[in-house]
Amino acid sequence: MSALPNPGPRPPGELEELKRIWAFPKRWRILTEYNNTFIGALYVATAFVFFLLAGVLGLVIRMQLAVPENDLVRPELYNQIFTMHGTVMMFLFAVPAVEAMGVLMLPNMLGARDLPFPRLSAYAYWAYLVGGLVFFCSIFAGLAPTGGWFMNPPLTSARYSPGLNEDMWLLGIGFIEISAIAGAVEIIVGVLRTRAPGMTLGRMPVFAWAMLTFAAMVVFAFPAVILATTLLELERAFTWPFFDATFGGDPLLWQHLFWFFGHPEVYIIFLPAAGMVSMMVPTMVRTPLVGYRLVVLALVATGFLSFGLWVHHMFTTGIPRLSLGFFAAASMAVSVPAGIQVFAWIATLSARRPRLTTPSLFVLGFLFIFVLGGLTGVMLAAVPFDFQAHDTYFVVAHLHYVLVGGMVFPLFGAIYYWIPALSRNALSERVGRWVFGLMFVGFNVAFFPMHITGLAGMPRRVHTYAAGYGWDMLNLVSTVGAFMFAAGVALFVVDFARRFRPAGGKAGNVWGAGTLEWLPSGPYSNRSIPIVDSHQPLWDDPELARNVEEGHYYLPGAPTGGREALVTAPLDGKPQYILRMPRPDWTPFVAAVFTAAFFLLLTGKFVVPAAACGVVAIGAMLAWAWALDPAPVAPVDIGGGITVPTYMSGPQSTSWWAVVVLMMVAASMYGAAVFSYLYLWTVAPRTWPDAASLPSLWYPVAAGALVVLASAAFSAAGRALKAGRRGWLMAALASAVVLLVAGVGVEIAAHHALSPRASGYAAMVHLFGAIAGFFAVVCALLTLFCIVRAASGQVDAVRRVTFDNARLFVHYTVAQTLLGLLLVHGFPRMVG
Amino acid sequence: MALPPAHQSALSPHGAEAAGILDLTGVLVVGGAVVFLVVLVLVALALRAPRPRLARHWLVVAGGVVFPAVTLAALLAYSFAKDTRLPLVGRPDLAIELVGHQWWWQVRYLDANGALDFITANEIRIPAGAIVEVRLRSADVLHSFWVPALAGKLDLIPGRENRLRISAEAPGTFRGQCAEYCGGPHALMALFVVAEDSARFESWRESQRRPQAAAASGRGVALFGEHCASCHTVRGTPAAGERGPDLTHFASRISVGAGILPNDTASVARWVASGQHVKPGNLMPEFDALDAGGLEAVVAYLGSLR
């Protein structure tokens, strides 16, 4: 073992001060707390509540379908119910639940004090809670969306769905998209930069690899659906005809964008659950995971491959045979990495006789159900079979096998597994067996018959079915099974309410697991940050827990007098600097509530109140940002002879990394927009202009020159900053704002003669202008904030994170805008 | 009277494409079951006693990489061989345009030159054994044409025409349903495909081509002209509305309401007077203002459209 960094006894009062600094605020001020344990627990609980709510909707569906030609639920209401069942399960339960497990468990698993941007997670959570609950309540007002969770136009366009219902979906999931992106930033930087020293990437728990893959997938997949929802809302609100074939738009554009997100989405949901299974299986057999490297490779490979499958949701749309072949092959290929993980688990289970605790039962249930679901997935990848099975109950069976088997069962197992680390009591093993039994049997009774029902001719998304076609008994059996499954869940809820007690100590490491989340911990996570030199640190060093508790490892106290996290190097976890976190305050909560209010009021078309809420939200965010980037203090000794700075700027700063991740999100969305433009050209080239009707080339030349000058102004500002010339700095920043806004303004003015309603092409051109405008406004805000900080003496040659963030984003925006100019003005001239 | 028995299952095919797909399905089910059992057996073995020989890398590589790669490559090739849809070679024996509407099907028969022959709705009759090309278009939102006993499905997409070739091996009645959610009463958008021997098909086709014989005047005709002609066409009469299904030779059809009610007087009356109760949200208003005599007259008129 390595030498202990702080071998002697710790000074008196150090632990008390650490506890005081990290204590949760009392009473209602607890809403300002951002600690990952607090937010993470609320997050998981909220996701679970949405699971229950959407589950009730599922039971209503099954009651309506229990007998043919039933009239329990009118078609209009049924269509809202099945749309909400899918939407709430996918967007308000599945993704938040796995993200929440990351927020809750990752810092402890990595030996970190907290996530690197904890207030961002708090913001994401509160926005999700408020927005999600209001969105769910739309069903009581008859305003719930009716277009299915995938919302295909033209059905969901204004013409065929007038009314607010579909707008509710489009804007309602806006804050989900924000939460997911915020979570992705948090997790990427957290996994790569806050691991305990010695925890190389090769020693990282598999769940951390799974969450890293999850976050990277969110970065590249969610922007496609963000763009798609923006386009559909623009079409509904302003008649920009992206999806209207009579104007050169195309309904299939939506399907490409949505499923480019939608397919990775299901792996976004599954991979973290697979990561949880990889944490539980070694504990079941008290042996390390067999094939760790292959499993990690499989997780990452699944992440990549999953982006190449989306068209398998569109096999029946009449696409060319070559496309069918490629996507069928890719869809089959993705089962290889899944197979690697399954056989790694089987191999591990074969090492020793597994203990059959409740978590183990859920893992076994997962293996059964998920493997079956994966096999039906391979069936669906065989294109001719899909021609029959697509849009039938066969697919309903498949998706529930892979999602319930692949995520819900591991989640229940994980809750039973990790509760002892969070609660005074573990959950009851005896009741747990009943929960498992009812859920497992109920699930199979409900969903297995649906494979047959679908092939026997029953389509999906139907509020009723005709009698006498062989579906009657199958549906009744499915309904009985659904209620059995629900009984299992209800039993779980009862036991949970009886046993879960977060205060007054923790049950501890009852399973004898080996990873860091089982170290004794408080709100500050671990007393000291350990050195890690194996996959299962608690198994390999029996003294670890005691030494961590007694403060013999790094950072046993709070040397800067506030909440701190240790930032480490991405490959080997070497300590790099101390990240200082501000005290809890109201700004993330206020920003979140007003963000949710903004989206919800906008949905109801209350534009002025929405704008007012938006202004308050932005104000709160600026106030929040004001507390960031604190003045540097002296470097601190963390033990073991290591002194680290308390401030970091440049590419080593976690802030820089966050901006880089955001740039990747933006680039991903822009890529989707470029795809959309080029795709519509292939569909309706007749709507593209000839060179004579394009705006003069002077427009893009002028716009391009202006935005490039804005970048140059920022570079000049950087030099002024280094030289300590504050006046020049502020002037250069101000000019950058003016130049950027002017450049974008020129581009928008270039198309004044073209109405965005005229065609899909016209709508695209104006979309690029709108994107450029939006980014220019964000840059202006960031830069103006920087100017104000500089004026108040809080930006200088050393303390420059605020400046660097703005600079990165402005350079990115300029590059993105130039690409847009090239496309909009260059492409038609090239092909015309 | 009830709707005639009809086949609507992919598991009992009566057409060439459906039969080929069922073969593929059999292979997939057997293959999937075998793999599933192997996995279950391995897990069961592990639960009963430790198997150190299995607790190794080689199992992960053999089971997770080699086995799937080999099997799936073979499966992929086999599945391509079973895809008989594209390219569409040769001329079909019969071509029909099927235009999807919320929540009914317009059926436009084409003659040998590709020109319009006649229009009907919600029912397709074909000669048994013939290759029939169905050209799919949509008048409004996405729909999907699915007659599982004959073939897989293909979508109806506004702005595009998709073409599907179907053939029935022998005479029979087959039911299909819209298989792409189209809002409202999507569940009640069905149609019948009837395969007949060539002689019967030809005589049906001849009679469909003829316009409706001019009807005697009467209350039914008058009420039809007043209330129905603005949306419905009956060739050979002044009624020329195009918003709803063409009702020429309506009495020769199996169903009313797009495959959901049998074509008898009681059901037709129900459809006319309380269609919103039968198929909530459909675009035909209820004619409950007609008195009992008027309703009877209209229904009788419709029953005369042989």
PDB file of C-alpha atoms in Angstrom, chain A residues 75-76 79 82 146-148 152-155 160 245 250-252 255 290-291 294 316-318 321 324-325 328-329 332 335-336 339-340 343-344 346-347 349-354 356 364 367-368 371-372 375 378-379 382 384-385 387-392 454-457 459-464 466 469 471 679, chain B residues 6 8-11 18 21 24-25 28-29 32 35-36 39-40 42-43 46-52 54-57 59-61 63-65 68 72 75-76 79-80 82-83 85-86 102 139-142 146 148 151-155 157-160 162 175 177-184 186-188 280:
ATOM      1  CA  PRO A  75     -60.587   7.461 -27.929  1.00  0.00           C
ATOM      2  CA  GLU A  76     -59.570  11.084 -27.408  1.00  0.00           C
ATOM      3  CA  ASN A  79     -54.829   8.852 -27.071  1.00  0.00           C
ATOM      4  CA  PHE A  82     -50.979   6.334 -24.149  1.00  0.00           C
ATOM      5  CA  THR A 146     -52.226  13.077 -28.239  1.00  0.00           C
ATOM      6  CA  GLY A 147     -49.635  12.472 -30.933  1.00  0.00           C
ATOM      7  CA  GLY A 148     -47.816   9.496 -29.413  1.00  0.00           C
ATOM      8  CA  ASN A 152     -44.965  12.419 -35.957  1.00  0.00           C
ATOM      9  CA  PRO A 153     -46.048  15.300 -38.178  1.00  0.00           C
ATOM     10  CA  PRO A 154     -48.215  15.925 -40.150  1.00  0.00           C
ATOM     11  CA  LEU A 155     -50.544  14.589 -37.457  1.00  0.00           C
ATOM     12  CA  TYR A 160     -54.309  18.280 -37.850  1.00  0.00           C
ATOM     13  CA  ALA A 245     -44.736  18.159 -48.304  1.00  0.00           C
ATOM     14  CA  ASP A 250     -40.949  16.374 -45.577  1.00  0.00           C
ATOM     15  CA  PRO A 251     -42.600  14.416 -42.753  1.00  0.00           C
ATOM     16  CA  LEU A 252     -39.665  12.028 -42.845  1.00  0.00           C
ATOM     17  CA  GLN A 255     -38.523  10.907 -38.226  1.00  0.00           C
ATOM     18  CA  VAL A 290     -14.431 -11.224 -15.257  1.00  0.00           C
ATOM     19  CA  GLY A 291     -13.487  -9.378 -18.418  1.00  0.00           C
ATOM     20  CA  LEU A 294     -14.049  -6.194 -22.493  1.00  0.00           C
ATOM     21  CA  THR A 316     -41.639   0.514 -43.477  1.00  0.00           C
ATOM     22  CA  THR A 317     -41.429   4.062 -44.834  1.00  0.00           C
ATOM     23  CA  GLY A 318     -40.321   2.979 -48.295  1.00  0.00           C
ATOM     24  CA  ARG A 321     -32.959  -1.234 -50.250  1.00  0.00           C
ATOM     25  CA  LEU A 324     -32.447  -1.114 -45.320  1.00  0.00           C
ATOM     26  CA  GLY A 325     -29.455  -3.382 -45.639  1.00  0.00           C
ATOM     27  CA  ALA A 328     -30.242  -3.995 -40.584  1.00  0.00           C
ATOM     28  CA  ALA A 329     -26.589  -4.962 -40.417  1.00  0.00           C
ATOM     29  CA  MET A 332     -27.613  -6.756 -35.595  1.00  0.00           C
ATOM     30  CA  SER A 335     -25.931  -7.079 -30.114  1.00  0.00           C
ATOM     31  CA  VAL A 336     -22.253  -8.047 -30.054  1.00  0.00           C
ATOM     32  CA  GLY A 339     -23.485 -10.137 -25.728  1.00  0.00           C
ATOM     33  CA  ILE A 340     -20.036  -9.358 -24.348  1.00  0.00           C
ATOM     34  CA  PHE A 343     -21.300 -13.374 -21.039  1.00  0.00           C
ATOM     35  CA  ALA A 344     -19.020 -11.382 -18.746  1.00  0.00           C
ATOM     36  CA  ILE A 346     -22.316 -15.196 -16.689  1.00  0.00           C
ATOM     37  CA  ALA A 347     -18.594 -15.831 -16.399  1.00  0.00           C
ATOM     38  CA  LEU A 349     -21.451 -15.623 -11.733  1.00  0.00           C
ATOM     39  CA  SER A 350     -19.690 -18.901 -12.493  1.00  0.00           C
ATOM     40  CA  ALA A 351     -16.713 -18.028 -10.291  1.00  0.00           C
ATOM     41  CA  ARG A 352     -18.379 -18.640  -6.939  1.00  0.00           C
ATOM     42  CA  ARG A 353     -21.885 -19.584  -5.900  1.00  0.00           C
ATOM     43  CA  PRO A 354     -23.869 -16.333  -5.893  1.00  0.00           C
ATOM     44  CA  LEU A 356     -29.410 -14.995  -3.625  1.00  0.00           C
ATOM     45  CA  LEU A 364     -31.210 -12.641 -12.443  1.00  0.00           C
ATOM     46  CA  LEU A 367     -30.765 -11.332 -17.303  1.00  0.00           C
ATOM     47  CA  PHE A 368     -33.834 -13.379 -18.187  1.00  0.00           C
ATOM     48  CA  VAL A 371     -31.797 -11.291 -22.999  1.00  0.00           C
ATOM     49  CA  LEU A 372     -35.221 -12.268 -24.264  1.00  0.00           C
ATOM     50  CA  LEU A 375     -33.287 -11.561 -29.011  1.00  0.00           C
ATOM     51  CA  VAL A 378     -32.441  -9.180 -33.400  1.00  0.00           C
ATOM     52  CA  MET A 379     -35.642 -10.550 -34.909  1.00  0.00           C
ATOM     53  CA  ALA A 382     -34.380  -8.830 -39.938  1.00  0.00           C
ATOM     54  CA  PRO A 384     -38.851  -8.694 -43.784  1.00  0.00           C
ATOM     55  CA  PHE A 385     -39.863  -9.759 -40.291  1.00  0.00           C
ATOM     56  CA  PHE A 387     -42.430  -5.504 -42.243  1.00  0.00           C
ATOM     57  CA  GLN A 388     -44.953  -7.632 -40.366  1.00  0.00           C
ATOM     58  CA  ALA A 389     -44.033  -6.823 -36.769  1.00  0.00           C
ATOM     59  CA  HIS A 390     -43.462  -3.057 -36.957  1.00  0.00           C
ATOM     60  CA  ASP A 391     -46.164  -0.958 -35.278  1.00  0.00           C
ATOM     61  CA  THR A 392     -47.792  -4.044 -33.726  1.00  0.00           C
ATOM     62  CA  GLY A 454     -48.881  -8.539 -32.564  1.00  0.00           C
ATOM     63  CA  LEU A 455     -48.105 -11.249 -35.076  1.00  0.00           C
ATOM     64  CA  ALA A 456     -51.747 -12.309 -34.877  1.00  0.00           C
ATOM     65  CA  GLY A 457     -52.628  -8.961 -36.409  1.00  0.00           C
ATOM     66  CA  PRO A 459     -51.567  -2.994 -34.368  1.00  0.00           C
ATOM     67  CA  ARG A 460     -50.262  -0.574 -31.737  1.00  0.00           C
ATOM     68  CA  ARG A 461     -51.732   2.622 -30.351  1.00  0.00           C
ATOM     69  CA  VAL A 462     -55.296   1.429 -30.727  1.00  0.00           C
ATOM     70  CA  HIS A 463     -57.964   2.318 -28.199  1.00  0.00           C
ATOM     71  CA  THR A 464     -59.837  -0.885 -28.903  1.00  0.00           C
ATOM     72  CA  ALA A 466     -62.433  -6.085 -32.917  1.00  0.00           C
ATOM     73  CA  TYR A 469     -59.629 -12.254 -34.343  1.00  0.00           C
ATOM     74  CA  TRP A 471     -56.709 -11.255 -29.591  1.00  0.00           C
ATOM     75  CA  TYR A 679     -31.885  16.452 -46.596  1.00  0.00           C
TER      76      TYR A 679
ATOM     77  CA  ALA B   6     -61.667 -12.702 -42.435  1.00  0.00           C
ATOM     78  CA  GLN B   8     -55.895 -10.910 -40.183  1.00  0.00           C
ATOM     79  CA  SER B   9     -52.907 -12.800 -38.897  1.00  0.00           C
ATOM     80  CA  ALA B  10     -49.313 -12.931 -40.022  1.00  0.00           C
ATOM     81  CA  LEU B  11     -49.188 -16.380 -38.479  1.00  0.00           C
ATOM     82  CA  ALA B  18     -46.613 -13.244 -45.862  1.00  0.00           C
ATOM     83  CA  ILE B  21     -41.979 -13.893 -43.885  1.00  0.00           C
ATOM     84  CA  LEU B  24     -38.185 -16.329 -41.700  1.00  0.00           C
ATOM     85  CA  THR B  25     -40.173 -15.948 -38.486  1.00  0.00           C
ATOM     86  CA  LEU B  28     -35.882 -16.492 -35.947  1.00  0.00           C
ATOM     87  CA  VAL B  29     -38.055 -17.993 -33.233  1.00  0.00           C
ATOM     88  CA  GLY B  32     -33.782 -17.146 -30.598  1.00  0.00           C
ATOM     89  CA  VAL B  35     -29.793 -18.989 -27.719  1.00  0.00           C
ATOM     90  CA  PHE B  36     -32.097 -18.081 -24.860  1.00  0.00           C
ATOM     91  CA  VAL B  39     -28.013 -18.529 -21.658  1.00  0.00           C
ATOM     92  CA  LEU B  40     -30.521 -19.800 -19.094  1.00  0.00           C
ATOM     93  CA  LEU B  42     -25.369 -21.333 -18.218  1.00  0.00           C
ATOM     94  CA  VAL B  43     -26.849 -19.104 -15.528  1.00  0.00           C
ATOM     95  CA  ALA B  46     -23.556 -21.029 -12.213  1.00  0.00           C
ATOM     96  CA  LEU B  47     -26.235 -20.747  -9.562  1.00  0.00           C
ATOM     97  CA  ARG B  48     -25.950 -24.364  -8.556  1.00  0.00           C
ATOM     98  CA  ALA B  49     -22.190 -24.647  -8.213  1.00  0.00           C
ATOM     99  CA  PRO B  50     -19.099 -22.652  -9.109  1.00  0.00           C
ATOM    100  CA  ARG B  51     -17.710 -23.435 -12.564  1.00  0.00           C
ATOM    101  CA  PRO B  52     -14.184 -22.015 -12.588  1.00  0.00           C
ATOM    102  CA  LEU B  54     -16.441 -20.845 -17.257  1.00  0.00           C
ATOM    103  CA  ALA B  55     -15.322 -17.939 -15.084  1.00  0.00           C
ATOM    104  CA  ARG B  56     -12.816 -16.856 -17.654  1.00  0.00           C
ATOM    105  CA  HIS B  57     -12.148 -14.524 -20.522  1.00  0.00           C
ATOM    106  CA  LEU B  59     -16.337 -17.463 -22.388  1.00  0.00           C
ATOM    107  CA  VAL B  60     -16.802 -13.737 -22.792  1.00  0.00           C
ATOM    108  CA  VAL B  61     -15.041 -13.726 -26.160  1.00  0.00           C
ATOM    109  CA  GLY B  63     -20.134 -16.195 -26.292  1.00  0.00           C
ATOM    110  CA  GLY B  64     -20.125 -12.461 -26.657  1.00  0.00           C
ATOM    111  CA  VAL B  65     -18.089 -11.897 -29.806  1.00  0.00           C
ATOM    112  CA  PRO B  68     -22.957 -13.568 -32.292  1.00  0.00           C
ATOM    113  CA  LEU B  72     -25.729 -12.795 -37.101  1.00  0.00           C
ATOM    114  CA  LEU B  75     -28.915 -14.413 -40.268  1.00  0.00           C
ATOM    115  CA  LEU B  76     -28.362 -11.126 -42.052  1.00  0.00           C
ATOM    116  CA  SER B  79     -32.959 -12.160 -44.091  1.00  0.00           C
ATOM    117  CA  PHE B  80     -31.803 -10.307 -47.225  1.00  0.00           C
ATOM    118  CA  LYS B  82     -36.175 -13.289 -47.808  1.00  0.00           C
ATOM    119  CA  ASP B  83     -36.747  -9.649 -48.745  1.00  0.00           C
ATOM    120  CA  ARG B  85     -39.990  -6.398 -52.127  1.00  0.00           C
ATOM    121  CA  LEU B  86     -37.453  -4.503 -54.139  1.00  0.00           C
ATOM    122  CA  GLN B 102     -58.320  10.227 -41.678  1.00  0.00           C
ATOM    123  CA  ALA B 139     -54.258  12.931 -48.394  1.00  0.00           C
ATOM    124  CA  ASP B 140     -53.453  14.136 -44.919  1.00  0.00           C
ATOM    125  CA  VAL B 141     -51.267  12.450 -42.273  1.00  0.00           C
ATOM    126  CA  LEU B 142     -49.157   9.306 -42.057  1.00  0.00           C
ATOM    127  CA  TRP B 146     -51.251  -3.622 -43.477  1.00  0.00           C
ATOM    128  CA  PRO B 148     -51.034  -9.312 -42.423  1.00  0.00           C
ATOM    129  CA  ALA B 151     -47.944  -9.126 -46.810  1.00  0.00           C
ATOM    130  CA  GLY B 152     -46.018  -6.867 -44.489  1.00  0.00           C
ATOM    131  CA  LYS B 153     -46.916  -3.220 -44.192  1.00  0.00           C
ATOM    132  CA  LEU B 154     -45.878  -0.107 -46.061  1.00  0.00           C
ATOM    133  CA  ASP B 155     -46.527   3.485 -45.041  1.00  0.00           C
ATOM    134  CA  ILE B 157     -46.635   9.361 -46.555  1.00  0.00           C
ATOM    135  CA  PRO B 158     -47.863  12.757 -47.765  1.00  0.00           C
ATOM    136  CA  GLY B 159     -45.745  13.931 -50.656  1.00  0.00           C
ATOM    137  CA  ARG B 160     -44.584  10.442 -51.629  1.00  0.00           C
ATOM    138  CA  ASN B 162     -44.884   3.979 -52.036  1.00  0.00           C
ATOM    139  CA  ARG B 175     -58.835  -7.808 -43.193  1.00  0.00           C
ATOM    140  CA  GLN B 177     -55.900  -2.097 -40.512  1.00  0.00           C
ATOM    141  CA  CYS B 178     -54.084   1.207 -40.584  1.00  0.00           C
ATOM    142  CA  ALA B 179     -50.816   0.523 -38.812  1.00  0.00           C
ATOM    143  CA  GLU B 180     -49.404   4.020 -38.333  1.00  0.00           C
ATOM    144  CA  TYR B 181     -51.049   6.045 -35.611  1.00  0.00           C
ATOM    145  CA  CYS B 182     -53.132   8.729 -37.315  1.00  0.00           C
ATOM    146  CA  GLY B 183     -54.930  10.264 -34.370  1.00  0.00           C
ATOM    147  CA  GLY B 184     -58.540   9.980 -33.229  1.00  0.00           C
ATOM    148  CA  HIS B 186     -57.052   5.224 -35.729  1.00  0.00           C
ATOM    149  CA  ALA B 187     -58.086   1.847 -34.271  1.00  0.00           C
ATOM    150  CA  LEU B 188     -61.228   1.914 -36.411  1.00  0.00           C
ATOM    151  CA  PRO B 280     -65.790   9.153 -32.214  1.00  0.00           C
TER     152      PRO B 280
END
